[in-house]
Amino acid sequence: MFDFKGKNVLVTGGSRGIGREICKQFAKYGAKVIVSSRKLEACEKVVEEIEREGGEAIAVAANMGKMDEVMNLANRSLEECGYIDVLVNNAATNPIFGPILNTEEKAWDKIMDVNLKGPFFLSLRIAQKMIEGKGGSIINIASTAGLRSWPGLGVYGISKGAIVQMTRQMAREWAGGNVRVNCVAPGLIDTDFSKVLIVNQALREEALKTVSMNRHGVVSEIAGLVLFLASDAASYITGQIIVADGGGMC
Ligand SMILES: NC(=O)c1ccc[n+]([C@@H]2O[C@H](COP(=O)([O-])OP(=O)(O)OC[C@H]3O[C@@H](n4cnc5c(N)ncnc54)[C@H](OP(=O)(O)O)[C@@H]3O)[C@@H](O)[C@H]2O)c1
């Protein structure tokens, strides 16, 4: 059920953190992986790691906030692999922290472009081919910040809330084309993205206050869930938001 041999998997934000682990796990289970992020060199490093471990991968750079690069990513991936079986919309950004009253338009646009518009149009392009072909699976990485309010994470949370609804709408419209669309909403996971909340003791204690398991998560705990949702074991699951947050939302 967890065999991805012969499958092509595109992962955005694949150069670091959760995305890098998702790339490595898919490759370990037999998939050819397209590793994408803004920095080609960083993606190539992940490709090298995968190849050293006997897997297959290629690197394609794309800034998810730039539509021409998003379309180029879709086109290059389809040219290189012929077909995309699994798309993981993982790349995201959060350049601001603070009350929403202070939001500047430029920051709003950047967050919405990278976290929402890019993944939306990339999904459309890839899903079109899946629907015309043998179907596929799309997994969107949201956040518990898209399911509840968080002090300081307002605009980021709004973008992630939209990803949650995007998941449901795509699942509804594309189920007939044999495309499943699901969403993973992580809590606090140890990566560059969340470093400040983990290394600072006061912030860490505050963040873990409501987490039942009283610890942050690690990247493999998200990658495993993504592989499950993409696998045949999840063949009757679509339109779902799976929270992986150590029991913070329970
Ligand atoms: N870590 C957490 O606690 C946490 C919690 C909830 C949700 N999440 C979500 O999990 C996902 C992965 O986060 P992470 O913690 O693994 O972050 P991370 O370690 O900071 O990695 C982010 C990845 O996205 C890429 N990226 C950033 N901006 C991009 C852009 N404009 N276009 C294309 N790629 C871009 C980065 O590579 P380059 O710099 O090379 O572009 C990198 O590969 C995100 O969707 C995030 O919102 C994380």
CSV table of C-alpha atoms and ligand atoms in Angstrom, one decimal:
chain,number,residue,atom,x,y,z
A,1,MET,CA,0.0,0.0,0.0
A,2,PHE,CA,2.9,2.3,0.6
A,3,ASP,CA,4.8,1.5,-2.6
A,4,PHE,CA,5.4,4.6,-4.8
A,5,LYS,CA,7.5,2.8,-7.4
A,6,GLY,CA,6.8,4.3,-10.9
A,7,LYS,CA,5.1,7.4,-9.3
A,8,ASN,CA,6.2,10.9,-9.8
A,9,VAL,CA,5.9,13.3,-6.9
A,10,LEU,CA,6.3,17.1,-7.0
A,11,VAL,CA,7.1,18.8,-3.6
A,12,THR,CA,7.2,22.6,-3.3
A,13,GLY,CA,9.4,23.9,-0.5
A,14,GLY,CA,11.4,20.7,-0.8
A,15,SER,CA,14.8,22.0,0.1
A,16,ARG,CA,14.5,22.3,3.9
A,17,GLY,CA,12.4,21.3,6.9
A,18,ILE,CA,9.2,19.4,6.4
A,19,GLY,CA,9.4,19.4,2.6
A,20,ARG,CA,12.9,18.0,2.5
A,21,GLU,CA,11.8,15.1,4.7
A,22,ILE,CA,8.7,14.5,2.5
A,23,CYS,CA,11.0,14.3,-0.6
A,24,LYS,CA,13.3,11.9,1.1
A,25,GLN,CA,10.5,9.6,2.3
A,26,PHE,CA,8.8,9.5,-1.0
A,27,ALA,CA,12.1,8.6,-2.7
A,28,LYS,CA,12.8,5.9,-0.1
A,29,TYR,CA,9.4,4.3,-1.0
A,30,GLY,CA,10.3,4.3,-4.7
A,31,ALA,CA,9.0,7.6,-6.2
A,32,LYS,CA,10.8,9.9,-8.5
A,33,VAL,CA,10.7,13.2,-6.7
A,34,ILE,CA,10.8,16.7,-8.1
A,35,VAL,CA,12.4,18.9,-5.4
A,36,SER,CA,11.4,22.5,-5.7
A,37,SER,CA,12.1,25.8,-3.9
A,38,ARG,CA,13.4,29.2,-4.8
A,39,LYS,CA,17.0,28.1,-4.6
A,40,LEU,CA,18.2,25.6,-7.2
A,41,GLU,CA,21.4,24.8,-5.3
A,42,ALA,CA,19.5,23.9,-2.1
A,43,CYS,CA,17.2,21.6,-4.1
A,44,GLU,CA,20.2,20.0,-5.8
A,45,LYS,CA,21.7,19.2,-2.4
A,46,VAL,CA,18.5,17.2,-1.5
A,47,VAL,CA,18.6,15.5,-4.9
A,48,GLU,CA,22.2,14.5,-4.2
A,49,GLU,CA,21.2,13.1,-0.8
A,50,ILE,CA,18.4,11.1,-2.4
A,51,GLU,CA,20.6,9.8,-5.1
A,52,ARG,CA,23.3,8.8,-2.6
A,53,GLU,CA,20.6,6.7,-0.8
A,54,GLY,CA,19.7,5.0,-4.1
A,55,GLY,CA,16.6,7.1,-5.0
A,56,GLU,CA,15.7,9.2,-8.0
A,57,ALA,CA,15.0,13.0,-8.0
A,58,ILE,CA,15.4,16.2,-10.0
A,59,ALA,CA,15.6,19.8,-8.9
A,60,VAL,CA,13.4,22.6,-10.4
A,61,ALA,CA,13.6,26.1,-8.9
A,62,ALA,CA,10.4,28.2,-8.6
A,63,ASN,CA,9.3,31.1,-6.4
A,64,MET,CA,5.7,30.2,-5.5
A,65,GLY,CA,5.0,33.9,-5.3
A,66,LYS,CA,5.7,34.5,-9.0
A,67,MET,CA,3.1,33.1,-11.5
A,68,ASP,CA,5.5,32.7,-14.4
A,69,GLU,CA,7.8,30.6,-12.2
A,70,VAL,CA,4.8,28.6,-10.9
A,71,MET,CA,3.7,27.8,-14.5
A,72,ASN,CA,7.3,27.0,-15.5
A,73,LEU,CA,7.5,24.5,-12.5
A,74,ALA,CA,4.3,22.8,-13.7
A,75,ASN,CA,5.5,22.6,-17.3
A,76,ARG,CA,9.0,21.5,-16.5
A,77,SER,CA,7.7,18.8,-14.1
A,78,LEU,CA,5.3,17.5,-16.7
A,79,GLU,CA,8.0,17.6,-19.5
A,80,GLU,CA,10.6,15.8,-17.3
A,81,CYS,CA,8.3,13.2,-15.9
A,82,GLY,CA,5.4,12.9,-18.3
A,83,TYR,CA,2.9,12.7,-15.5
A,84,ILE,CA,2.6,13.9,-11.9
A,85,ASP,CA,0.9,11.4,-9.6
A,86,VAL,CA,1.3,13.3,-6.4
A,87,LEU,CA,1.6,17.1,-5.7
A,88,VAL,CA,2.5,18.3,-2.3
A,89,ASN,CA,1.9,22.1,-1.8
A,90,ASN,CA,4.2,22.6,1.1
A,91,ALA,CA,6.1,25.9,0.5
A,92,ALA,CA,4.9,28.8,2.6
A,93,THR,CA,6.2,32.1,4.0
A,94,ASN,CA,5.5,34.3,7.0
A,95,PRO,CA,7.5,37.5,6.9
A,96,ILE,CA,5.5,39.3,9.6
A,97,PHE,CA,4.5,38.7,13.2
A,98,GLY,CA,2.2,40.9,15.2
A,99,PRO,CA,-1.3,42.2,15.4
A,100,ILE,CA,-3.3,42.4,12.2
A,101,LEU,CA,-3.9,46.1,12.6
A,102,ASN,CA,-0.3,46.7,11.6
A,103,THR,CA,-0.6,44.8,8.3
A,104,GLU,CA,0.9,46.4,5.3
A,105,GLU,CA,-0.5,45.7,1.8
A,106,LYS,CA,2.9,44.5,0.5
A,107,ALA,CA,3.2,41.9,3.3
A,108,TRP,CA,-0.4,40.7,2.7
A,109,ASP,CA,0.2,40.3,-1.0
A,110,LYS,CA,3.4,38.3,-0.4
A,111,ILE,CA,1.8,35.9,2.0
A,112,MET,CA,-1.3,35.4,-0.1
A,113,ASP,CA,0.8,35.0,-3.3
A,114,VAL,CA,3.2,32.4,-1.9
A,115,ASN,CA,0.8,30.5,0.4
A,116,LEU,CA,-2.4,30.6,-1.6
A,117,LYS,CA,-2.3,31.9,-5.2
A,118,GLY,CA,0.8,29.9,-6.2
A,119,PRO,CA,-0.5,26.6,-4.8
A,120,PHE,CA,-4.0,27.2,-6.2
A,121,PHE,CA,-2.8,27.7,-9.8
A,122,LEU,CA,-0.1,25.0,-9.6
A,123,SER,CA,-2.8,22.6,-8.4
A,124,LEU,CA,-5.1,23.6,-11.3
A,125,ARG,CA,-2.4,23.0,-13.9
A,126,ILE,CA,-1.4,19.6,-12.4
A,127,ALA,CA,-4.9,18.5,-11.6
A,128,GLN,CA,-6.0,19.2,-15.2
A,129,LYS,CA,-3.5,16.5,-16.4
A,130,MET,CA,-4.5,14.1,-13.6
A,131,ILE,CA,-8.1,14.4,-14.5
A,132,GLU,CA,-7.3,13.8,-18.2
A,133,GLY,CA,-5.1,10.9,-17.2
A,134,LYS,CA,-5.2,8.3,-14.4
A,135,GLY,CA,-6.0,10.6,-11.5
A,136,GLY,CA,-3.7,11.4,-8.6
A,137,SER,CA,-3.4,12.9,-5.1
A,138,ILE,CA,-2.8,16.4,-3.9
A,139,ILE,CA,-1.8,17.2,-0.4
A,140,ASN,CA,-1.8,20.8,0.9
A,141,ILE,CA,0.2,21.7,4.0
A,142,ALA,CA,-1.8,24.1,6.1
A,143,SER,CA,-1.3,24.8,9.8
A,144,THR,CA,-3.3,24.7,13.0
A,145,ALA,CA,-3.0,28.5,12.6
A,146,GLY,CA,-5.5,28.1,9.8
A,147,LEU,CA,-8.0,26.4,12.1
A,148,ARG,CA,-7.9,28.7,15.1
A,149,SER,CA,-6.6,32.1,16.0
A,150,TRP,CA,-3.0,32.6,17.1
A,151,PRO,CA,-1.6,35.8,18.5
A,152,GLY,CA,0.9,37.3,16.0
A,153,LEU,CA,0.2,34.9,13.2
A,154,GLY,CA,-3.0,36.6,11.8
A,155,VAL,CA,-2.4,37.0,8.1
A,156,TYR,CA,-0.4,33.7,7.8
A,157,GLY,CA,-3.4,32.0,9.6
A,158,ILE,CA,-5.8,33.6,7.2
A,159,SER,CA,-3.8,32.2,4.2
A,160,LYS,CA,-3.8,28.8,5.8
A,161,GLY,CA,-7.5,28.9,6.6
A,162,ALA,CA,-8.0,29.6,2.8
A,163,ILE,CA,-5.8,26.5,2.0
A,164,VAL,CA,-8.2,24.4,4.2
A,165,GLN,CA,-11.2,25.6,2.2
A,166,MET,CA,-9.3,25.2,-1.1
A,167,THR,CA,-8.7,21.6,-0.1
A,168,ARG,CA,-12.4,20.9,0.4
A,169,GLN,CA,-13.5,22.7,-2.9
A,170,MET,CA,-10.8,20.9,-5.0
A,171,ALA,CA,-11.8,17.6,-3.4
A,172,ARG,CA,-15.4,18.1,-4.2
A,173,GLU,CA,-14.8,19.2,-7.8
A,174,TRP,CA,-12.1,16.7,-8.8
A,175,ALA,CA,-13.3,13.5,-7.1
A,176,GLY,CA,-15.0,12.6,-10.4
A,177,GLY,CA,-11.6,12.8,-12.1
A,178,ASN,CA,-10.1,10.4,-9.6
A,179,VAL,CA,-8.1,13.1,-7.9
A,180,ARG,CA,-8.1,13.1,-4.1
A,181,VAL,CA,-7.2,16.3,-2.3
A,182,ASN,CA,-6.3,16.3,1.4
A,183,CYS,CA,-4.7,18.7,3.9
A,184,VAL,CA,-2.3,18.3,6.7
A,185,ALA,CA,-2.4,20.9,9.5
A,186,PRO,CA,0.8,20.7,11.6
A,187,GLY,CA,1.2,22.2,15.0
A,188,LEU,CA,4.7,23.2,16.2
A,189,ILE,CA,7.3,21.3,14.2
A,190,ASP,CA,11.1,21.8,14.7
A,191,THR,CA,12.3,23.5,11.5
A,192,ASP,CA,13.9,26.8,10.5
A,193,PHE,CA,10.4,28.2,10.2
A,194,SER,CA,9.6,27.7,13.9
A,195,LYS,CA,13.1,27.9,15.3
A,196,VAL,CA,12.3,31.1,17.3
A,197,LEU,CA,9.4,29.5,19.1
A,198,ILE,CA,11.5,26.4,20.0
A,199,VAL,CA,14.9,27.9,21.0
A,200,ASN,CA,13.4,30.7,23.1
A,201,GLN,CA,12.3,29.0,26.4
A,202,ALA,CA,9.5,31.5,27.2
A,203,LEU,CA,8.0,31.3,23.7
A,204,ARG,CA,8.3,27.5,23.7
A,205,GLU,CA,6.5,27.1,27.0
A,206,GLU,CA,3.8,29.4,25.8
A,207,ALA,CA,3.4,27.5,22.5
A,208,LEU,CA,3.3,24.1,24.3
A,209,LYS,CA,0.9,25.2,27.0
A,210,THR,CA,-2.1,23.7,25.2
A,211,VAL,CA,-0.3,20.8,23.6
A,212,SER,CA,-1.4,17.6,25.3
A,213,MET,CA,1.8,15.7,24.5
A,214,ASN,CA,3.8,18.6,25.9
A,215,ARG,CA,6.5,18.6,23.1
A,216,HIS,CA,7.0,19.9,19.6
A,217,GLY,CA,6.9,17.6,16.6
A,218,VAL,CA,9.6,16.5,14.2
A,219,VAL,CA,9.6,16.5,10.4
A,220,SER,CA,9.2,12.7,10.1
A,221,GLU,CA,5.9,13.0,12.0
A,222,ILE,CA,4.4,15.2,9.2
A,223,ALA,CA,6.1,13.3,6.3
A,224,GLY,CA,4.7,10.0,7.3
A,225,LEU,CA,1.2,11.4,7.3
A,226,VAL,CA,1.7,12.9,3.9
A,227,LEU,CA,2.9,9.5,2.5
A,228,PHE,CA,-0.2,7.9,4.1
A,229,LEU,CA,-2.6,10.4,2.4
A,230,ALA,CA,-0.9,9.9,-1.0
A,231,SER,CA,-0.9,6.1,-0.7
A,232,ASP,CA,-3.5,3.5,-1.6
A,233,ALA,CA,-4.1,3.1,2.1
A,234,ALA,CA,-6.0,6.4,1.9
A,235,SER,CA,-7.9,5.6,-1.3
A,236,TYR,CA,-11.3,6.5,0.3
A,237,ILE,CA,-10.1,9.7,1.9
A,238,THR,CA,-10.6,13.1,0.2
A,239,GLY,CA,-11.4,16.6,1.3
A,240,GLN,CA,-10.1,16.0,4.8
A,241,ILE,CA,-8.0,18.1,7.1
A,242,ILE,CA,-5.7,16.0,9.3
A,243,VAL,CA,-4.3,17.8,12.3
A,244,ALA,CA,-0.9,16.6,13.6
A,245,ASP,CA,-0.2,18.8,16.6
A,246,GLY,CA,0.4,16.5,19.6
A,247,GLY,CA,-3.1,17.0,20.8
A,248,GLY,CA,-3.3,20.8,20.9
A,249,MET,CA,-6.6,21.0,19.1
A,250,CYS,CA,-8.3,18.1,21.0
B,1,LIG,N1,7.4,24.3,11.3
B,1,LIG,C1,6.2,24.5,11.8
B,1,LIG,O1,6.0,24.6,13.0
B,1,LIG,C2,4.9,24.5,10.9
B,1,LIG,C3,3.7,24.5,11.6
B,1,LIG,C4,2.6,24.5,10.8
B,1,LIG,C5,2.6,24.5,9.5
B,1,LIG,N2,3.9,24.5,8.8
B,1,LIG,C6,3.9,24.6,7.4
B,1,LIG,O2,4.7,23.5,6.9
B,1,LIG,C7,5.2,23.9,5.6
B,1,LIG,C8,6.8,23.8,5.7
B,1,LIG,O3,7.3,24.6,6.7
B,1,LIG,P1,8.7,24.3,7.3
B,1,LIG,O4,8.5,24.5,8.8
B,1,LIG,O5,9.3,23.1,6.8
B,1,LIG,O6,9.5,25.6,6.8
B,1,LIG,P2,11.0,25.8,6.4
B,1,LIG,O7,11.9,24.9,7.1
B,1,LIG,O8,11.2,27.3,6.6
B,1,LIG,O9,11.1,25.5,4.8
B,1,LIG,C9,10.3,26.2,3.9
B,1,LIG,C10,10.6,25.7,2.5
B,1,LIG,O10,9.8,26.5,1.6
B,1,LIG,C11,10.7,27.1,0.7
B,1,LIG,N3,10.2,28.4,0.3
B,1,LIG,C12,10.1,29.5,1.1
B,1,LIG,N4,9.5,30.5,0.4
B,1,LIG,C13,9.3,30.1,-0.8
B,1,LIG,C14,8.8,30.6,-2.0
B,1,LIG,N5,8.4,31.9,-2.0
B,1,LIG,N6,8.7,29.9,-3.1
B,1,LIG,C15,9.1,28.6,-3.1
B,1,LIG,N7,9.6,28.0,-2.0
B,1,LIG,C16,9.7,28.7,-0.9
B,1,LIG,C17,12.1,27.1,1.3
B,1,LIG,O11,13.1,27.0,0.4
B,1,LIG,P3,13.9,28.3,-0.3
B,1,LIG,O12,14.3,29.2,0.9
B,1,LIG,O13,15.0,27.6,-1.0
B,1,LIG,O14,12.9,28.9,-1.2
B,1,LIG,C18,12.0,25.8,2.1
B,1,LIG,O15,12.3,24.7,1.2
B,1,LIG,C19,4.8,25.4,5.4
B,1,LIG,O16,3.6,25.3,4.6
B,1,LIG,C20,4.4,25.8,6.8
B,1,LIG,O17,3.4,26.9,6.8
B,1,LIG,C21,5.0,24.5,9.6
